mmCIF file with all atom_site columns, C-alpha atoms in Angstrom:
data_model
loop_
_atom_site.group_PDB
_atom_site.id
_atom_site.type_symbol
_atom_site.label_atom_id
_atom_site.label_alt_id
_atom_site.label_comp_id
_atom_site.label_asym_id
_atom_site.label_entity_id
_atom_site.label_seq_id
_atom_site.pdbx_PDB_ins_code
_atom_site.Cartn_x
_atom_site.Cartn_y
_atom_site.Cartn_z
_atom_site.occupancy
_atom_site.B_iso_or_equiv
_atom_site.pdbx_formal_charge
_atom_site.auth_seq_id
_atom_site.auth_comp_id
_atom_site.auth_asym_id
_atom_site.auth_atom_id
_atom_site.pdbx_PDB_model_num
ATOM 1   C CA . UNK A 1 1   ? 129.788 111.968 84.917  1.00 39.00 ? 1   UNK A CA 1
ATOM 2   C CA . UNK A 1 2   ? 126.352 112.942 86.329  1.00 37.00 ? 2   UNK A CA 1
ATOM 3   C CA . UNK A 1 3   ? 126.557 110.293 88.950  1.00 42.00 ? 3   UNK A CA 1
ATOM 4   C CA . UNK A 1 4   ? 130.122 111.607 90.075  1.00 39.00 ? 4   UNK A CA 1
ATOM 5   C CA . UNK A 1 5   ? 128.947 115.198 90.160  1.00 36.00 ? 5   UNK A CA 1
ATOM 6   C CA . UNK A 1 6   ? 125.620 114.075 92.402  1.00 44.00 ? 6   UNK A CA 1
ATOM 7   C CA . UNK A 1 7   ? 127.877 112.031 94.666  1.00 43.00 ? 7   UNK A CA 1
ATOM 8   C CA . UNK A 1 8   ? 130.255 115.113 95.160  1.00 39.00 ? 8   UNK A CA 1
ATOM 9   C CA . UNK A 1 9   ? 127.376 117.537 95.960  1.00 43.00 ? 9   UNK A CA 1
ATOM 10  C CA . UNK A 1 10  ? 125.957 114.920 98.290  1.00 45.00 ? 10  UNK A CA 1
ATOM 11  C CA . UNK A 1 11  ? 129.185 114.580 100.162 1.00 43.00 ? 11  UNK A CA 1
ATOM 12  C CA . UNK A 1 12  ? 129.562 118.309 100.225 1.00 43.00 ? 12  UNK A CA 1
ATOM 13  C CA . UNK A 1 13  ? 126.345 118.673 101.964 1.00 44.00 ? 13  UNK A CA 1
ATOM 14  C CA . UNK A 1 14  ? 127.240 116.038 104.678 1.00 43.00 ? 14  UNK A CA 1
ATOM 15  C CA . UNK A 1 15  ? 130.540 117.723 105.182 1.00 40.00 ? 15  UNK A CA 1
ATOM 16  C CA . UNK A 1 16  ? 129.072 121.349 105.546 1.00 44.00 ? 16  UNK A CA 1
ATOM 17  C CA . UNK A 1 17  ? 126.985 119.897 108.420 1.00 48.00 ? 17  UNK A CA 1
ATOM 18  C CA . UNK A 1 18  ? 123.791 119.790 106.271 1.00 64.00 ? 18  UNK A CA 1
ATOM 19  C CA . UNK A 1 19  ? 121.427 117.059 107.450 1.00 78.00 ? 19  UNK A CA 1
ATOM 20  C CA . UNK A 1 20  ? 120.462 115.303 104.365 1.00 90.00 ? 20  UNK A CA 1
ATOM 21  C CA . UNK A 1 21  ? 117.206 113.313 104.393 1.00 96.00 ? 21  UNK A CA 1
ATOM 22  C CA . UNK A 1 22  ? 115.588 110.934 102.173 1.00 97.00 ? 22  UNK A CA 1
ATOM 23  C CA . UNK A 1 23  ? 111.864 110.912 101.297 1.00 98.00 ? 23  UNK A CA 1
ATOM 24  C CA . UNK A 1 24  ? 110.501 107.385 101.042 1.00 98.00 ? 24  UNK A CA 1
ATOM 25  C CA . UNK A 1 25  ? 106.989 106.788 99.712  1.00 97.00 ? 25  UNK A CA 1
ATOM 26  C CA . UNK A 1 26  ? 105.173 103.831 100.516 1.00 96.00 ? 26  UNK A CA 1
ATOM 27  C CA . UNK A 1 27  ? 101.589 103.117 99.535  1.00 91.00 ? 27  UNK A CA 1
ATOM 28  C CA . UNK A 1 28  ? 101.327 107.015 98.867  1.00 93.00 ? 28  UNK A CA 1
ATOM 29  C CA . UNK A 1 29  ? 102.369 107.722 102.537 1.00 96.00 ? 29  UNK A CA 1
ATOM 30  C CA . UNK A 1 30  ? 105.496 109.891 102.811 1.00 97.00 ? 30  UNK A CA 1
ATOM 31  C CA . UNK A 1 31  ? 108.081 109.001 105.213 1.00 98.00 ? 31  UNK A CA 1
ATOM 32  C CA . UNK A 1 32  ? 111.546 110.659 106.123 1.00 98.00 ? 32  UNK A CA 1
ATOM 33  C CA . UNK A 1 33  ? 114.795 109.433 106.891 1.00 98.00 ? 33  UNK A CA 1
ATOM 34  C CA . UNK A 1 34  ? 117.473 111.329 108.647 1.00 97.00 ? 34  UNK A CA 1
ATOM 35  C CA . UNK A 1 35  ? 120.824 110.036 106.968 1.00 96.00 ? 35  UNK A CA 1
ATOM 36  C CA . UNK A 1 36  ? 123.979 109.270 108.934 1.00 95.00 ? 36  UNK A CA 1
ATOM 37  C CA . UNK A 1 37  ? 127.216 110.889 108.112 1.00 93.00 ? 37  UNK A CA 1
ATOM 38  C CA . UNK A 1 38  ? 128.992 108.281 106.101 1.00 93.00 ? 38  UNK A CA 1
ATOM 39  C CA . UNK A 1 39  ? 130.479 108.343 102.343 1.00 92.00 ? 39  UNK A CA 1
ATOM 40  C CA . UNK A 1 40  ? 128.495 105.337 101.353 1.00 95.00 ? 40  UNK A CA 1
ATOM 41  C CA . UNK A 1 41  ? 125.283 107.086 102.347 1.00 95.00 ? 41  UNK A CA 1
ATOM 42  C CA . UNK A 1 42  ? 126.133 109.951 100.013 1.00 93.00 ? 42  UNK A CA 1
ATOM 43  C CA . UNK A 1 43  ? 126.617 107.136 97.317  1.00 96.00 ? 43  UNK A CA 1
ATOM 44  C CA . UNK A 1 44  ? 123.145 106.017 97.760  1.00 96.00 ? 44  UNK A CA 1
ATOM 45  C CA . UNK A 1 45  ? 121.573 109.435 97.802  1.00 95.00 ? 45  UNK A CA 1
ATOM 46  C CA . UNK A 1 46  ? 123.175 109.927 94.464  1.00 95.00 ? 46  UNK A CA 1
ATOM 47  C CA . UNK A 1 47  ? 121.190 107.060 93.045  1.00 96.00 ? 47  UNK A CA 1
ATOM 48  C CA . UNK A 1 48  ? 118.044 108.977 93.825  1.00 96.00 ? 48  UNK A CA 1
ATOM 49  C CA . UNK A 1 49  ? 115.295 109.311 92.680  1.00 97.00 ? 49  UNK A CA 1
ATOM 50  C CA . UNK A 1 50  ? 114.698 105.571 92.594  1.00 97.00 ? 50  UNK A CA 1
ATOM 51  C CA . UNK A 1 51  ? 111.704 103.112 92.581  1.00 97.00 ? 51  UNK A CA 1
ATOM 52  C CA . UNK A 1 52  ? 112.488 99.611  93.884  1.00 97.00 ? 52  UNK A CA 1
ATOM 53  C CA . UNK A 1 53  ? 110.454 96.709  94.631  1.00 97.00 ? 53  UNK A CA 1
ATOM 54  C CA . UNK A 1 54  ? 111.172 95.340  98.319  1.00 98.00 ? 54  UNK A CA 1
ATOM 55  C CA . UNK A 1 55  ? 110.145 91.945  99.491  1.00 98.00 ? 55  UNK A CA 1
ATOM 56  C CA . UNK A 1 56  ? 109.415 90.885  102.900 1.00 97.00 ? 56  UNK A CA 1
ATOM 57  C CA . UNK A 1 57  ? 111.874 88.647  104.938 1.00 94.00 ? 57  UNK A CA 1
ATOM 58  C CA . UNK A 1 58  ? 110.758 87.207  107.979 1.00 89.00 ? 58  UNK A CA 1
ATOM 59  C CA . UNK A 1 59  ? 108.953 89.330  110.470 1.00 92.00 ? 59  UNK A CA 1
ATOM 60  C CA . UNK A 1 60  ? 111.692 92.157  110.647 1.00 96.00 ? 60  UNK A CA 1
ATOM 61  C CA . UNK A 1 61  ? 112.360 93.597  107.125 1.00 97.00 ? 61  UNK A CA 1
ATOM 62  C CA . UNK A 1 62  ? 111.483 94.438  103.636 1.00 98.00 ? 62  UNK A CA 1
ATOM 63  C CA . UNK A 1 63  ? 114.700 94.391  101.201 1.00 97.00 ? 63  UNK A CA 1
ATOM 64  C CA . UNK A 1 64  ? 115.254 95.346  97.501  1.00 97.00 ? 64  UNK A CA 1
ATOM 65  C CA . UNK A 1 65  ? 118.327 95.688  95.453  1.00 97.00 ? 65  UNK A CA 1
ATOM 66  C CA . UNK A 1 66  ? 119.767 99.088  94.471  1.00 97.00 ? 66  UNK A CA 1
ATOM 67  C CA . UNK A 1 67  ? 120.374 99.955  90.860  1.00 96.00 ? 67  UNK A CA 1
ATOM 68  C CA . UNK A 1 68  ? 124.189 100.202 91.502  1.00 96.00 ? 68  UNK A CA 1
ATOM 69  C CA . UNK A 1 69  ? 126.636 98.929  94.210  1.00 96.00 ? 69  UNK A CA 1
ATOM 70  C CA . UNK A 1 70  ? 127.610 101.218 96.896  1.00 96.00 ? 70  UNK A CA 1
ATOM 71  C CA . UNK A 1 71  ? 131.110 101.008 98.331  1.00 96.00 ? 71  UNK A CA 1
ATOM 72  C CA . UNK A 1 72  ? 130.618 100.166 102.026 1.00 96.00 ? 72  UNK A CA 1
ATOM 73  C CA . UNK A 1 73  ? 134.362 99.206  102.796 1.00 95.00 ? 73  UNK A CA 1
ATOM 74  C CA . UNK A 1 74  ? 134.991 102.118 105.042 1.00 94.00 ? 74  UNK A CA 1
ATOM 75  C CA . UNK A 1 75  ? 131.707 102.398 106.735 1.00 96.00 ? 75  UNK A CA 1
ATOM 76  C CA . UNK A 1 76  ? 130.867 101.341 110.355 1.00 95.00 ? 76  UNK A CA 1
ATOM 77  C CA . UNK A 1 77  ? 128.888 97.847  110.186 1.00 97.00 ? 77  UNK A CA 1
ATOM 78  C CA . UNK A 1 78  ? 126.918 96.014  112.591 1.00 97.00 ? 78  UNK A CA 1
ATOM 79  C CA . UNK A 1 79  ? 125.030 92.838  112.910 1.00 97.00 ? 79  UNK A CA 1
ATOM 80  C CA . UNK A 1 80  ? 122.195 94.485  115.086 1.00 98.00 ? 80  UNK A CA 1
ATOM 81  C CA . UNK A 1 81  ? 119.466 96.367  113.284 1.00 97.00 ? 81  UNK A CA 1
ATOM 82  C CA . UNK A 1 82  ? 116.533 98.196  114.894 1.00 98.00 ? 82  UNK A CA 1
ATOM 83  C CA . UNK A 1 83  ? 112.862 98.829  114.011 1.00 98.00 ? 83  UNK A CA 1
ATOM 84  C CA . UNK A 1 84  ? 112.417 102.099 111.891 1.00 98.00 ? 84  UNK A CA 1
ATOM 85  C CA . UNK A 1 85  ? 116.078 102.128 110.530 1.00 98.00 ? 85  UNK A CA 1
ATOM 86  C CA . UNK A 1 86  ? 117.187 102.152 106.998 1.00 98.00 ? 86  UNK A CA 1
ATOM 87  C CA . UNK A 1 87  ? 120.004 99.755  106.595 1.00 98.00 ? 87  UNK A CA 1
ATOM 88  C CA . UNK A 1 88  ? 122.429 98.591  103.554 1.00 98.00 ? 88  UNK A CA 1
ATOM 89  C CA . UNK A 1 89  ? 123.633 95.031  103.043 1.00 97.00 ? 89  UNK A CA 1
ATOM 90  C CA . UNK A 1 90  ? 126.613 94.921  100.776 1.00 96.00 ? 90  UNK A CA 1
ATOM 91  C CA . UNK A 1 91  ? 126.603 91.158  100.178 1.00 94.00 ? 91  UNK A CA 1
ATOM 92  C CA . UNK A 1 92  ? 123.388 91.407  98.017  1.00 95.00 ? 92  UNK A CA 1
ATOM 93  C CA . UNK A 1 93  ? 123.581 95.342  97.276  1.00 97.00 ? 93  UNK A CA 1
ATOM 94  C CA . UNK A 1 94  ? 120.241 95.921  98.863  1.00 97.00 ? 94  UNK A CA 1
ATOM 95  C CA . UNK A 1 95  ? 118.224 98.350  101.288 1.00 97.00 ? 95  UNK A CA 1
ATOM 96  C CA . UNK A 1 96  ? 116.605 97.042  104.292 1.00 97.00 ? 96  UNK A CA 1
ATOM 97  C CA . UNK A 1 97  ? 113.834 98.826  105.857 1.00 98.00 ? 97  UNK A CA 1
ATOM 98  C CA . UNK A 1 98  ? 113.256 97.466  109.268 1.00 97.00 ? 98  UNK A CA 1
ATOM 99  C CA . UNK A 1 99  ? 109.954 96.719  110.917 1.00 97.00 ? 99  UNK A CA 1
ATOM 100 C CA . UNK A 1 100 ? 111.346 94.933  114.121 1.00 97.00 ? 100 UNK A CA 1
ATOM 101 C CA . UNK A 1 101 ? 114.642 94.724  115.891 1.00 98.00 ? 101 UNK A CA 1
ATOM 102 C CA . UNK A 1 102 ? 117.008 91.652  114.743 1.00 97.00 ? 102 UNK A CA 1
ATOM 103 C CA . UNK A 1 103 ? 120.519 90.393  115.132 1.00 97.00 ? 103 UNK A CA 1
ATOM 104 C CA . UNK A 1 104 ? 121.716 89.258  111.698 1.00 95.00 ? 104 UNK A CA 1
ATOM 105 C CA . UNK A 1 105 ? 125.122 87.840  112.807 1.00 96.00 ? 105 UNK A CA 1
ATOM 106 C CA . UNK A 1 106 ? 127.199 86.878  111.062 1.00 96.00 ? 106 UNK A CA 1
ATOM 107 C CA . UNK A 1 107 ? 126.057 89.255  108.544 1.00 96.00 ? 107 UNK A CA 1
ATOM 108 C CA . UNK A 1 108 ? 127.016 92.771  108.578 1.00 97.00 ? 108 UNK A CA 1
ATOM 109 C CA . UNK A 1 109 ? 124.917 95.954  107.783 1.00 97.00 ? 109 UNK A CA 1
ATOM 110 C CA . UNK A 1 110 ? 125.757 99.522  107.431 1.00 97.00 ? 110 UNK A CA 1
ATOM 111 C CA . UNK A 1 111 ? 123.113 102.110 108.886 1.00 98.00 ? 111 UNK A CA 1
ATOM 112 C CA . UNK A 1 112 ? 121.978 104.481 106.368 1.00 97.00 ? 112 UNK A CA 1
ATOM 113 C CA . UNK A 1 113 ? 119.606 106.343 108.679 1.00 97.00 ? 113 UNK A CA 1
ATOM 114 C CA . UNK A 1 114 ? 116.589 106.468 110.951 1.00 98.00 ? 114 UNK A CA 1
ATOM 115 C CA . UNK A 1 115 ? 112.799 106.973 109.888 1.00 98.00 ? 115 UNK A CA 1
ATOM 116 C CA . UNK A 1 116 ? 111.586 110.169 111.439 1.00 98.00 ? 116 UNK A CA 1
ATOM 117 C CA . UNK A 1 117 ? 107.921 108.514 111.439 1.00 98.00 ? 117 UNK A CA 1
ATOM 118 C CA . UNK A 1 118 ? 106.935 105.142 112.525 1.00 97.00 ? 118 UNK A CA 1
ATOM 119 C CA . UNK A 1 119 ? 107.322 103.115 109.276 1.00 97.00 ? 119 UNK A CA 1
ATOM 120 C CA . UNK A 1 120 ? 107.317 99.838  111.032 1.00 96.00 ? 120 UNK A CA 1
ATOM 121 C CA . UNK A 1 121 ? 103.483 100.300 111.519 1.00 94.00 ? 121 UNK A CA 1
ATOM 122 C CA . UNK A 1 122 ? 102.693 100.311 107.946 1.00 94.00 ? 122 UNK A CA 1
ATOM 123 C CA . UNK A 1 123 ? 105.373 97.523  106.891 1.00 96.00 ? 123 UNK A CA 1
ATOM 124 C CA . UNK A 1 124 ? 104.417 94.936  109.540 1.00 93.00 ? 124 UNK A CA 1
ATOM 125 C CA . UNK A 1 125 ? 100.761 94.876  108.036 1.00 91.00 ? 125 UNK A CA 1
ATOM 126 C CA . UNK A 1 126 ? 102.164 94.887  104.263 1.00 93.00 ? 126 UNK A CA 1
ATOM 127 C CA . UNK A 1 127 ? 102.045 92.125  101.750 1.00 92.00 ? 127 UNK A CA 1
ATOM 128 C CA . UNK A 1 128 ? 104.863 89.902  100.479 1.00 96.00 ? 128 UNK A CA 1
ATOM 129 C CA . UNK A 1 129 ? 106.497 92.724  98.259  1.00 96.00 ? 129 UNK A CA 1
ATOM 130 C CA . UNK A 1 130 ? 105.703 96.498  97.898  1.00 96.00 ? 130 UNK A CA 1
ATOM 131 C CA . UNK A 1 131 ? 107.103 99.277  95.526  1.00 96.00 ? 131 UNK A CA 1
ATOM 132 C CA . UNK A 1 132 ? 108.700 102.253 97.207  1.00 97.00 ? 132 UNK A CA 1
ATOM 133 C CA . UNK A 1 133 ? 109.887 105.451 95.845  1.00 98.00 ? 133 UNK A CA 1
ATOM 134 C CA . UNK A 1 134 ? 112.902 107.221 97.176  1.00 98.00 ? 134 UNK A CA 1
ATOM 135 C CA . UNK A 1 135 ? 114.137 110.709 96.786  1.00 97.00 ? 135 UNK A CA 1
ATOM 136 C CA . UNK A 1 136 ? 116.706 113.138 98.303  1.00 96.00 ? 136 UNK A CA 1
ATOM 137 C CA . UNK A 1 137 ? 115.004 116.043 100.252 1.00 91.00 ? 137 UNK A CA 1
#
């Protein structure tokens, strides 16, 4: 019930034109993500606060599973992801923090938002896995 209430509030903020943001804490550094207007994004915001372990994949991203599945069936999907974007991959129910541009075809991602700061600079030099905290701002 609380999850439904949080999703309703988050969706209302998006509909009223309020720009929602996430605060992402990596190695005690704070980054902000300006969220896109999408119902799935409101579902992810409603899962916050959360702490997840993300793992490096190749030379372009860190990814980590969300605590619950988000419904991306009505979201705009793309195979092209860019540096400093926060994306969602429904196939594995995971967030992807991009530190380089990549085309993941045939897979499809949903854009959650853009980092306002250069998160790529810290991610590209991080280890195999890192813990991140995510909160709604």
